[in-house]
Coordinates of N, CA and C and ligand atoms in Angstrom, one line a residue:
X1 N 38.4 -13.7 -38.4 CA 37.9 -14.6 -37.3 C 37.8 -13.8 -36.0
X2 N 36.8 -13.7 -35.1 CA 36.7 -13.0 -34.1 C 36.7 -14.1 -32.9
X3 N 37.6 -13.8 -32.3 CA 38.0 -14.7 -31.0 C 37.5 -14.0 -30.1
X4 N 37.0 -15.4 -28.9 CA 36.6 -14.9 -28.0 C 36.9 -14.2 -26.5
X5 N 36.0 -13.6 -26.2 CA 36.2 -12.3 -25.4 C 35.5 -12.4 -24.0
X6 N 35.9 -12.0 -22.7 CA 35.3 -12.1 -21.6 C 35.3 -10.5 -21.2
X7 N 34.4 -10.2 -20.4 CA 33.6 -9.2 -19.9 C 33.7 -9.3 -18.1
X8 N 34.6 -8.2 -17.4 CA 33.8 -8.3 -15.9 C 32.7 -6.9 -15.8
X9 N 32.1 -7.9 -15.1 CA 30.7 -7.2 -14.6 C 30.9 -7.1 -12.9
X10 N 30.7 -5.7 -12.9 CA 31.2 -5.6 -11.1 C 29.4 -5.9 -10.2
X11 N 29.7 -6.8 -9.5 CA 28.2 -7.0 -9.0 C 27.7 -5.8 -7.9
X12 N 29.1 -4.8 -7.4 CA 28.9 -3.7 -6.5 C 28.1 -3.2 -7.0
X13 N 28.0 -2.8 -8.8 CA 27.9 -1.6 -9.2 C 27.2 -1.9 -10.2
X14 N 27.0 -3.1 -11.4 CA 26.6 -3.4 -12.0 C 27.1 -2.8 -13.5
X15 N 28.0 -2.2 -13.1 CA 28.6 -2.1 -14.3 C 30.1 -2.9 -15.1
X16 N 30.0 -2.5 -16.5 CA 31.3 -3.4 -16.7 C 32.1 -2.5 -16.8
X17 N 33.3 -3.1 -16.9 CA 35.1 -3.4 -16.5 C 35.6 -2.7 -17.8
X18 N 34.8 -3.5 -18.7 CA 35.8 -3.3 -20.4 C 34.2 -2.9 -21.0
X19 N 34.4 -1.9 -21.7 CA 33.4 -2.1 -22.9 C 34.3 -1.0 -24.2
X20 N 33.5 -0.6 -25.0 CA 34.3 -0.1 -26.2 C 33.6 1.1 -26.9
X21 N 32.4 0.9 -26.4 CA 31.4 1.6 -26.9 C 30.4 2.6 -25.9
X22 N 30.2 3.7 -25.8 CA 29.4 4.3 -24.8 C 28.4 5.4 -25.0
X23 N 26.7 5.7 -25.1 CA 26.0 5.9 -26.2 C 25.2 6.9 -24.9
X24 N 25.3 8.3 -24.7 CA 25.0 9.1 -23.3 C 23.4 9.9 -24.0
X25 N 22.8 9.2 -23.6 CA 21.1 9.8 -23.7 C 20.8 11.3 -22.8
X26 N 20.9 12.2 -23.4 CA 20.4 13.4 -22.4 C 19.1 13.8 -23.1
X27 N 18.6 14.9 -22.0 CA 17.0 15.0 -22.2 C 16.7 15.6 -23.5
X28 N 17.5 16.3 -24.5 CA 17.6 16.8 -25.9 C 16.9 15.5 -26.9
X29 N 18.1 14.7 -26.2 CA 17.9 13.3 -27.2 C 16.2 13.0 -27.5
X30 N 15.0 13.4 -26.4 CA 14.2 12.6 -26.6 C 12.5 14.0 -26.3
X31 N 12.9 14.0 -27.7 CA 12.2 15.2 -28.1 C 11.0 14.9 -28.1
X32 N 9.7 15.2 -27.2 CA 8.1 15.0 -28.0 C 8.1 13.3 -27.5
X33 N 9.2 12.8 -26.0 CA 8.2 11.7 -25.6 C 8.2 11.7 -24.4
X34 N 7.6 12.9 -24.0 CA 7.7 13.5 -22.3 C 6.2 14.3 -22.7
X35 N 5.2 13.7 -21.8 CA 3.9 14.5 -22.0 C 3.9 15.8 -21.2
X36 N 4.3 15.8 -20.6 CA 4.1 17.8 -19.9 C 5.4 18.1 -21.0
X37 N 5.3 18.6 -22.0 CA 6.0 19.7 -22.5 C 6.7 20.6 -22.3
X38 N 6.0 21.6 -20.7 CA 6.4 23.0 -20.2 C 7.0 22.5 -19.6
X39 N 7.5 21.2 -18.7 CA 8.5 20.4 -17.9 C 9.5 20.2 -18.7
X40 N 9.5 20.1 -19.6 CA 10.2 19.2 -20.5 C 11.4 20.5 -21.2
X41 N 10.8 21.4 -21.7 CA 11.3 22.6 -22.3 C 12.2 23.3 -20.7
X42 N 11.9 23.3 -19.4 CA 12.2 23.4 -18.7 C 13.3 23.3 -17.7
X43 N 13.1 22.0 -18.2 CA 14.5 21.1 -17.9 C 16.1 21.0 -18.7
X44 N 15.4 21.2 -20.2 CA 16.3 21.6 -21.3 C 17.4 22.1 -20.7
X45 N 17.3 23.2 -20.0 CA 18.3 24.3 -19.5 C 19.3 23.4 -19.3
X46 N 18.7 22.5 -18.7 CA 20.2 21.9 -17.6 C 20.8 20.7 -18.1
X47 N 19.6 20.2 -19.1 CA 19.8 18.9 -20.0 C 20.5 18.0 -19.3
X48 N 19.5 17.2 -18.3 CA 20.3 15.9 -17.8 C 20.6 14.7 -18.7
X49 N 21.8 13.9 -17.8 CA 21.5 12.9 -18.8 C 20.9 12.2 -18.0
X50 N 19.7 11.4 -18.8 CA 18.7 10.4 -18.8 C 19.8 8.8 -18.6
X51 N 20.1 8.7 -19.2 CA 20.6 6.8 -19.4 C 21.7 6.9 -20.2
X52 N 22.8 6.3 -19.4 CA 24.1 5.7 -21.2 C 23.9 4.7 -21.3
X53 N 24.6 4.0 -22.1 CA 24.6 2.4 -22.8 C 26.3 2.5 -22.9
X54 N 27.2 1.0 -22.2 CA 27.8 0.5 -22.4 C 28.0 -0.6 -23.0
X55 N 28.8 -0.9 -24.4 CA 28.3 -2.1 -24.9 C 29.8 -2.7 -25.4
X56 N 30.2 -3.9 -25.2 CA 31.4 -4.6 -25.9 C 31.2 -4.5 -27.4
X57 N 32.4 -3.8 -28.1 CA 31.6 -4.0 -29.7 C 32.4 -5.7 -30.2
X58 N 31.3 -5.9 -31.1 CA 31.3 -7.0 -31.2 C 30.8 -7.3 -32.9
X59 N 31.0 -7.9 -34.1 CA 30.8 -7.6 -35.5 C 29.3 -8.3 -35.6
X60 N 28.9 -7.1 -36.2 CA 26.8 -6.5 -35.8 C 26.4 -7.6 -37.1
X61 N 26.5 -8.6 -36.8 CA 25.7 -9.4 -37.8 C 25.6 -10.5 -37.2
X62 N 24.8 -11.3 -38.1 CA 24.2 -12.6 -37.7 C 25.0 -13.6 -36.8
X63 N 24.9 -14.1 -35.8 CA 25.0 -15.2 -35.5 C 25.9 -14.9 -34.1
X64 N 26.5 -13.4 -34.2 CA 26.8 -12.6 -32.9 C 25.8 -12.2 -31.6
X65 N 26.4 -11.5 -30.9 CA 25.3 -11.3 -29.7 C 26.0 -10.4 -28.9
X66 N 25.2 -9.2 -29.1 CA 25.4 -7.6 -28.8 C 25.4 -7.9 -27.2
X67 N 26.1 -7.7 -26.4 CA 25.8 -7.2 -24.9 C 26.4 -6.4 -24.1
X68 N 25.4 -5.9 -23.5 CA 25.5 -3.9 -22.9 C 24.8 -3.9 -21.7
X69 N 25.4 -3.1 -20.9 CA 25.1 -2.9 -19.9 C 24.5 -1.6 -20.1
X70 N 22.8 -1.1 -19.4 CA 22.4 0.5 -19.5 C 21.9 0.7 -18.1
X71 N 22.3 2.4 -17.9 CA 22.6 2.4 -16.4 C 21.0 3.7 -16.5
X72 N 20.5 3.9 -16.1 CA 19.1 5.0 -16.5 C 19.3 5.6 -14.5
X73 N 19.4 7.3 -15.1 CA 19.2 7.9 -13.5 C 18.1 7.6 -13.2
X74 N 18.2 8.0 -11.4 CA 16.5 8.3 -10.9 C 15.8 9.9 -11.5
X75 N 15.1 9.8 -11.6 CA 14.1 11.1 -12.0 C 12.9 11.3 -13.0
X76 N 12.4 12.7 -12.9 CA 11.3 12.9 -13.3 C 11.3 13.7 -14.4
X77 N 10.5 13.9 -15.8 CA 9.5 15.4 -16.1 C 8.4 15.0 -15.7
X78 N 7.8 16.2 -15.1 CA 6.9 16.6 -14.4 C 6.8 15.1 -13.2
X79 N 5.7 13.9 -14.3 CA 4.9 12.8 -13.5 C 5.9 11.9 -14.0
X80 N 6.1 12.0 -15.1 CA 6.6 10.6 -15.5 C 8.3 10.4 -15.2
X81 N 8.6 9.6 -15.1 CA 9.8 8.5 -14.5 C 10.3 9.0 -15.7
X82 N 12.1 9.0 -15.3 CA 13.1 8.7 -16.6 C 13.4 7.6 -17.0
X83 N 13.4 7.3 -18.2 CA 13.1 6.1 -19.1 C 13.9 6.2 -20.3
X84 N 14.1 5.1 -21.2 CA 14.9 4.9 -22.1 C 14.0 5.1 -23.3
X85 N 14.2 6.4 -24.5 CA 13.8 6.4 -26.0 C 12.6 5.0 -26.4
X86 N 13.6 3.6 -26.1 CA 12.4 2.8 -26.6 C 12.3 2.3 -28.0
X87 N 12.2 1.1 -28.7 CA 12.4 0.9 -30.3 C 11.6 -0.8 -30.5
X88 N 11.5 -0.7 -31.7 CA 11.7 -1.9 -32.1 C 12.7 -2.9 -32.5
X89 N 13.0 -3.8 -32.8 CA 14.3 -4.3 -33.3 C 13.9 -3.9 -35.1
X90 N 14.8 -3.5 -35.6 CA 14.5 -3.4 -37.2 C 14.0 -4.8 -37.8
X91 N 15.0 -5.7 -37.3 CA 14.5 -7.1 -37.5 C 13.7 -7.6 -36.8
X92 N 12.6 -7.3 -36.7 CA 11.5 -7.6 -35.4 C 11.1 -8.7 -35.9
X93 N 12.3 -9.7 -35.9 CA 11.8 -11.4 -36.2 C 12.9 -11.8 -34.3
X94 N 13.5 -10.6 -34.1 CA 14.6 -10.9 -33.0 C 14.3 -10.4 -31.7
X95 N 14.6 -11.2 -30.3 CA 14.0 -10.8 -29.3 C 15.4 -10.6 -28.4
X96 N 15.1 -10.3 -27.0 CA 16.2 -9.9 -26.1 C 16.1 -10.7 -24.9
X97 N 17.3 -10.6 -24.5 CA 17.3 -10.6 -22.5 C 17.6 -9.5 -22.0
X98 N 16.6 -9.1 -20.9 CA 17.6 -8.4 -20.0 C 17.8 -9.1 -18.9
X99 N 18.5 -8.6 -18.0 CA 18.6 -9.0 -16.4 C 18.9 -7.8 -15.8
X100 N 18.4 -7.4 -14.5 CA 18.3 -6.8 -13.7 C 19.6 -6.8 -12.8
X101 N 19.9 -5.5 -12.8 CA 21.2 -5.8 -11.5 C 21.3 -4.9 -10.4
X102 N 20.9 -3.4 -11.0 CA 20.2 -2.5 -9.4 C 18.9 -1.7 -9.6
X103 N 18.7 -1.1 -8.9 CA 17.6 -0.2 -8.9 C 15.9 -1.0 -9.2
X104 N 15.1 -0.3 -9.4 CA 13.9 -0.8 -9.8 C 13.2 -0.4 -10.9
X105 N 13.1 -1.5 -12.1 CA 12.5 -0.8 -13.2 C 11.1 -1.3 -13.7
X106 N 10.9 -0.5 -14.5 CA 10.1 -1.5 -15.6 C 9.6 -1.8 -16.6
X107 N 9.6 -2.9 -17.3 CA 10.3 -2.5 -18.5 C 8.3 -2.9 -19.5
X108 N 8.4 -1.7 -20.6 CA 7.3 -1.7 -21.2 C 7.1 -2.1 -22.5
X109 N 6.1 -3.0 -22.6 CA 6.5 -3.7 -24.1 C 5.0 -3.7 -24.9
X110 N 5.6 -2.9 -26.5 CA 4.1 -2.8 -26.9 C 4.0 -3.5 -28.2
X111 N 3.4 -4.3 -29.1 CA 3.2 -4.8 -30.1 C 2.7 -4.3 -31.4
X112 N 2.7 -4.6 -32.5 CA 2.4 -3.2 -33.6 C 1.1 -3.2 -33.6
X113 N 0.1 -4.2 -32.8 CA -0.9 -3.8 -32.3 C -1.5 -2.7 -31.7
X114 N -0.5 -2.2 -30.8 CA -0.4 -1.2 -29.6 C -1.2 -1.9 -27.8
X115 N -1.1 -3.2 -28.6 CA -1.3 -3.8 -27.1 C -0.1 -3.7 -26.3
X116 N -0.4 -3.1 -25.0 CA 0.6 -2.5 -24.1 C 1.0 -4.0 -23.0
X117 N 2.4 -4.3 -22.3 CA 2.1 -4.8 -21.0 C 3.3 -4.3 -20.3
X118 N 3.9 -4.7 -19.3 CA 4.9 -4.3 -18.8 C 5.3 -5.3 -17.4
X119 N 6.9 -5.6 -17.1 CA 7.4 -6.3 -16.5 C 8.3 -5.3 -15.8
X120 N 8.0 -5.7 -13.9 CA 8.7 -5.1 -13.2 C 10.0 -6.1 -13.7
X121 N 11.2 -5.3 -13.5 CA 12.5 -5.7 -13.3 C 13.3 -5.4 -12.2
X122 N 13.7 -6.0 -11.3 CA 14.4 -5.9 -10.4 C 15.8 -6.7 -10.1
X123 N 17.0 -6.3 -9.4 CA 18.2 -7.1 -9.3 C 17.4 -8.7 -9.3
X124 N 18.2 -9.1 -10.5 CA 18.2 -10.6 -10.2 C 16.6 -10.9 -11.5
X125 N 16.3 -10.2 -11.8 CA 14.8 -10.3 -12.7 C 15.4 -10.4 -14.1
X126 N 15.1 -11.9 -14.6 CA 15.5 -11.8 -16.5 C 14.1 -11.6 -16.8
X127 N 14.2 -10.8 -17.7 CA 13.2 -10.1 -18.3 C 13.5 -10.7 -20.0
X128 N 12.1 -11.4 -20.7 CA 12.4 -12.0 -22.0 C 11.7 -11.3 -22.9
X129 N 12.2 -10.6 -23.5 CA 11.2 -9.2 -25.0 C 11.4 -10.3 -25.8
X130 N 10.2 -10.8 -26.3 CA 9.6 -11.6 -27.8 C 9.6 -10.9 -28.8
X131 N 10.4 -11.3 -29.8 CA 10.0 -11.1 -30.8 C 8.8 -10.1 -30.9
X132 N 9.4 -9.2 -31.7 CA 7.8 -8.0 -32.3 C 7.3 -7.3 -31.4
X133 N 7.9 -7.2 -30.3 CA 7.8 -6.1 -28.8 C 8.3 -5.3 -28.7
X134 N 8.2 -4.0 -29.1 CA 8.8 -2.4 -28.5 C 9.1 -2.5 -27.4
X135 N 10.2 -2.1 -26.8 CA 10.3 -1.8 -25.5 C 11.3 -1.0 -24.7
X136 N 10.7 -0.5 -23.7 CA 11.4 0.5 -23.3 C 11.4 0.5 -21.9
X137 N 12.8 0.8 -21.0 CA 12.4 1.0 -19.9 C 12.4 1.7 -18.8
X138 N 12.0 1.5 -18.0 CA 11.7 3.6 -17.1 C 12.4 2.9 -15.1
X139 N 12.9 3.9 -15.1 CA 13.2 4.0 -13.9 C 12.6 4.4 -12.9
X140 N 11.5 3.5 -12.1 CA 10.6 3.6 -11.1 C 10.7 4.1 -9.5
X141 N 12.4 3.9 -9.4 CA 12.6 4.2 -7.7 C 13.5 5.6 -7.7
X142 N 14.4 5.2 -6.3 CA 15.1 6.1 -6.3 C 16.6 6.6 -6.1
X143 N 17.1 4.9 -7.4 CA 18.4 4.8 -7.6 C 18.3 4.8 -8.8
X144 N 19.4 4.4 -9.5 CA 19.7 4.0 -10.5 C 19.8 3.0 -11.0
X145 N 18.8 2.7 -12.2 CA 18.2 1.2 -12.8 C 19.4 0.9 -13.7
X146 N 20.3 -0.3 -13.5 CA 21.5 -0.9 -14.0 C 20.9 -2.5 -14.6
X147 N 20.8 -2.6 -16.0 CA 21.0 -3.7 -16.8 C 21.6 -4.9 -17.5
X148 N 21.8 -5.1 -17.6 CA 22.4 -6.4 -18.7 C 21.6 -6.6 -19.9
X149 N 22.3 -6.7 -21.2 CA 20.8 -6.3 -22.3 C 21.6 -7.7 -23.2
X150 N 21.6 -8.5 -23.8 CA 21.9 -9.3 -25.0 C 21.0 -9.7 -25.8
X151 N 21.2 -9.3 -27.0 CA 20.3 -9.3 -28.2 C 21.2 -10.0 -29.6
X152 N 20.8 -10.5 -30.5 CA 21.6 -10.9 -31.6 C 21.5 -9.2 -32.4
X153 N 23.2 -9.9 -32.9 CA 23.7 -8.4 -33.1 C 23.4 -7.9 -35.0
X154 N 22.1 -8.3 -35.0 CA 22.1 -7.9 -36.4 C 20.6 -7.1 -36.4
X155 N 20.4 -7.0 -34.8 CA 18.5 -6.6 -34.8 C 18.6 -5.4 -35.2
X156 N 19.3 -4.7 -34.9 CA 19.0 -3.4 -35.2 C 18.0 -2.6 -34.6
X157 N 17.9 -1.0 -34.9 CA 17.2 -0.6 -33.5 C 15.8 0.5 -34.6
X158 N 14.7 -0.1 -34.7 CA 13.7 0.9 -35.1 C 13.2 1.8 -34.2
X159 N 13.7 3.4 -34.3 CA 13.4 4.1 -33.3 C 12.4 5.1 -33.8
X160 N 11.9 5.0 -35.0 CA 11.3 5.9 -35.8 C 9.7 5.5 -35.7
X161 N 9.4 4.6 -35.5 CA 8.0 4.3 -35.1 C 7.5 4.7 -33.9
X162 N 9.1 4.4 -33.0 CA 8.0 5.1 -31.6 C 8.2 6.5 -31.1
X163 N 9.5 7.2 -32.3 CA 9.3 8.4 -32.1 C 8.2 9.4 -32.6
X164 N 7.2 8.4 -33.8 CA 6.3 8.6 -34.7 C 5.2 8.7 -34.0
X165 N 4.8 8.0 -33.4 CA 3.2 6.9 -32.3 C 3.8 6.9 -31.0
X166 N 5.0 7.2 -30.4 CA 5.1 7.0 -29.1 C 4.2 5.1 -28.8
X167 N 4.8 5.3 -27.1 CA 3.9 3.8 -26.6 C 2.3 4.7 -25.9
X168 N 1.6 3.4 -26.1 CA 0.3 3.4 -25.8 C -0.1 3.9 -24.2
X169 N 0.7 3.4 -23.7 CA 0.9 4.0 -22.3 C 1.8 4.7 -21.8
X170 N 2.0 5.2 -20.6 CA 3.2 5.6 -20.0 C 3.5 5.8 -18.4
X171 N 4.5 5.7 -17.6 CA 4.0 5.5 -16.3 C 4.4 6.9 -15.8
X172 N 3.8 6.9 -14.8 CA 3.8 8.2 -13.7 C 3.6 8.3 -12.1
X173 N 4.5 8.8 -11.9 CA 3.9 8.7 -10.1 C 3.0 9.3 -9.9
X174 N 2.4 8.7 -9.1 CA 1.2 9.2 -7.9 C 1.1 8.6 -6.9
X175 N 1.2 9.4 -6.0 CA 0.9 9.1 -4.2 C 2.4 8.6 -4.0
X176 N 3.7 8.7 -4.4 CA 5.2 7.9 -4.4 C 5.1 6.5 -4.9
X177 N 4.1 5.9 -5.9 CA 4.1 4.6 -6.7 C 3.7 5.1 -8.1
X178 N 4.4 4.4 -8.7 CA 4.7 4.1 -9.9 C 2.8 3.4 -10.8
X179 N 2.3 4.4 -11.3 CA 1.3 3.9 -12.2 C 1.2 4.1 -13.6
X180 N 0.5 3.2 -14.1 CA 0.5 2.4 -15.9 C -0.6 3.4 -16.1
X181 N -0.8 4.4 -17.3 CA -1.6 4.8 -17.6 C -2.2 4.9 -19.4
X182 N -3.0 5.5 -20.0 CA -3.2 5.4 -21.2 C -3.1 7.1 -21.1
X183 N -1.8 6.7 -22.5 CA -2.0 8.2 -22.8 C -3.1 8.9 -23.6
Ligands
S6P201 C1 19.1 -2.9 -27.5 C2 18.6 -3.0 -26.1 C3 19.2 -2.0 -25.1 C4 18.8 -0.6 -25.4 C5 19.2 0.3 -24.2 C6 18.8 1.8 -24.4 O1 18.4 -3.7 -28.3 O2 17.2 -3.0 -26.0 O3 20.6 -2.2 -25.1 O4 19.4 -0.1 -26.5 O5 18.6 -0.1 -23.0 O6 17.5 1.9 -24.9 P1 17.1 2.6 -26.3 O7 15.7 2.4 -26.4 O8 17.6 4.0 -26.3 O9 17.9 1.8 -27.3
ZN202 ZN1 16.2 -3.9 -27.9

């Protein structure tokens, strides 16, 4: 029997208090989804980290509800914004929340169509991924984009499709704003 469990969430900081679990994305991690390449091999050296994931563990099956807080730096290769890998749910019958708690993001969501759309997320923004939505999200400003993520904990994470096909778009600054482009 798994009894229940409470979570502080600092609103300074947007991070939590207790988690159990902590998952550190560096630039290695995300090989071939950075379009300038010579940026990309370049930055290697120093191998930032991109995003962690804090998550309360919690027993990954049905009828549970995974929730994590992911914190993604500000920065760049070359144009494009740092951003999170990105997936499907394995169970892509399952959808998410996020909510917004600092920085400015946005979050990209594509369908096995490869129809693209995307939702700014900001402090205070729930953001609802439907069902059958890849999504991923990128850090637009020039802090650090802090989330709240709960998902049922049996979705599982298909990361192999979009490390296969990548998303249909991707964003990049120009002129100091953040633009949607086709890759
Ligand atoms: C899980 C949920 C998030 C992401 C996290 C990192 O379903 O969407 O917790 O795992 O934001 O992104 P990614 O694409 O590396 O899993
Ligand atoms: Zn997800």
């Amino acid at each position: 029997m798994f009894y229940p469990i409470t979570t502080d969430l600092d609103f300074e900081t947007g991070l939590l208090k207790q988690f159990e679990v902590k998952v550190t994305r560096r630039l290695s991690d995300m090989k071939g989804m950075y379009q300038d390449e010579a940026e990309f091999e370049k930055k290697l050296a120093e191998n930032p980290i991109i995003y962690e994931v804090f998550e309360r563990r919690v027993p990954l099956e049905e009828g549970h509800l995974v929730h994590s807080v992911t914190v993604i730096n500000p920065g760049k290769i070359g144009k494009e914004y740092y951003m999170t890998k990105g997936h499907y749910h394995e169970q892509d019958k399952t959808a998410e929340i996020y909510l917004g708690l600092k920085g400015r993001g946005y979050v990209l969501m594509m369908n096995r169509e490869r129809e693209t759309t995307y939702r700014e997320m900001n402090p205070g923004t729930i953001v609802y991924v439907p069902p059958f939505w890849a999504h991923r999200t990128i850090n637009v400003g020039s802090e650090k984009v802090v989330f709240l993520c709960v998902y049922p904990a049996n979705a599982g994470h298909d990361y192999g499709s979009i490390e296969k096909s990548g998303f249909s778009k991707i964003v990049i600054e120009e002129n100091q704003f953040p633009k949607i482009i086709d890759v």
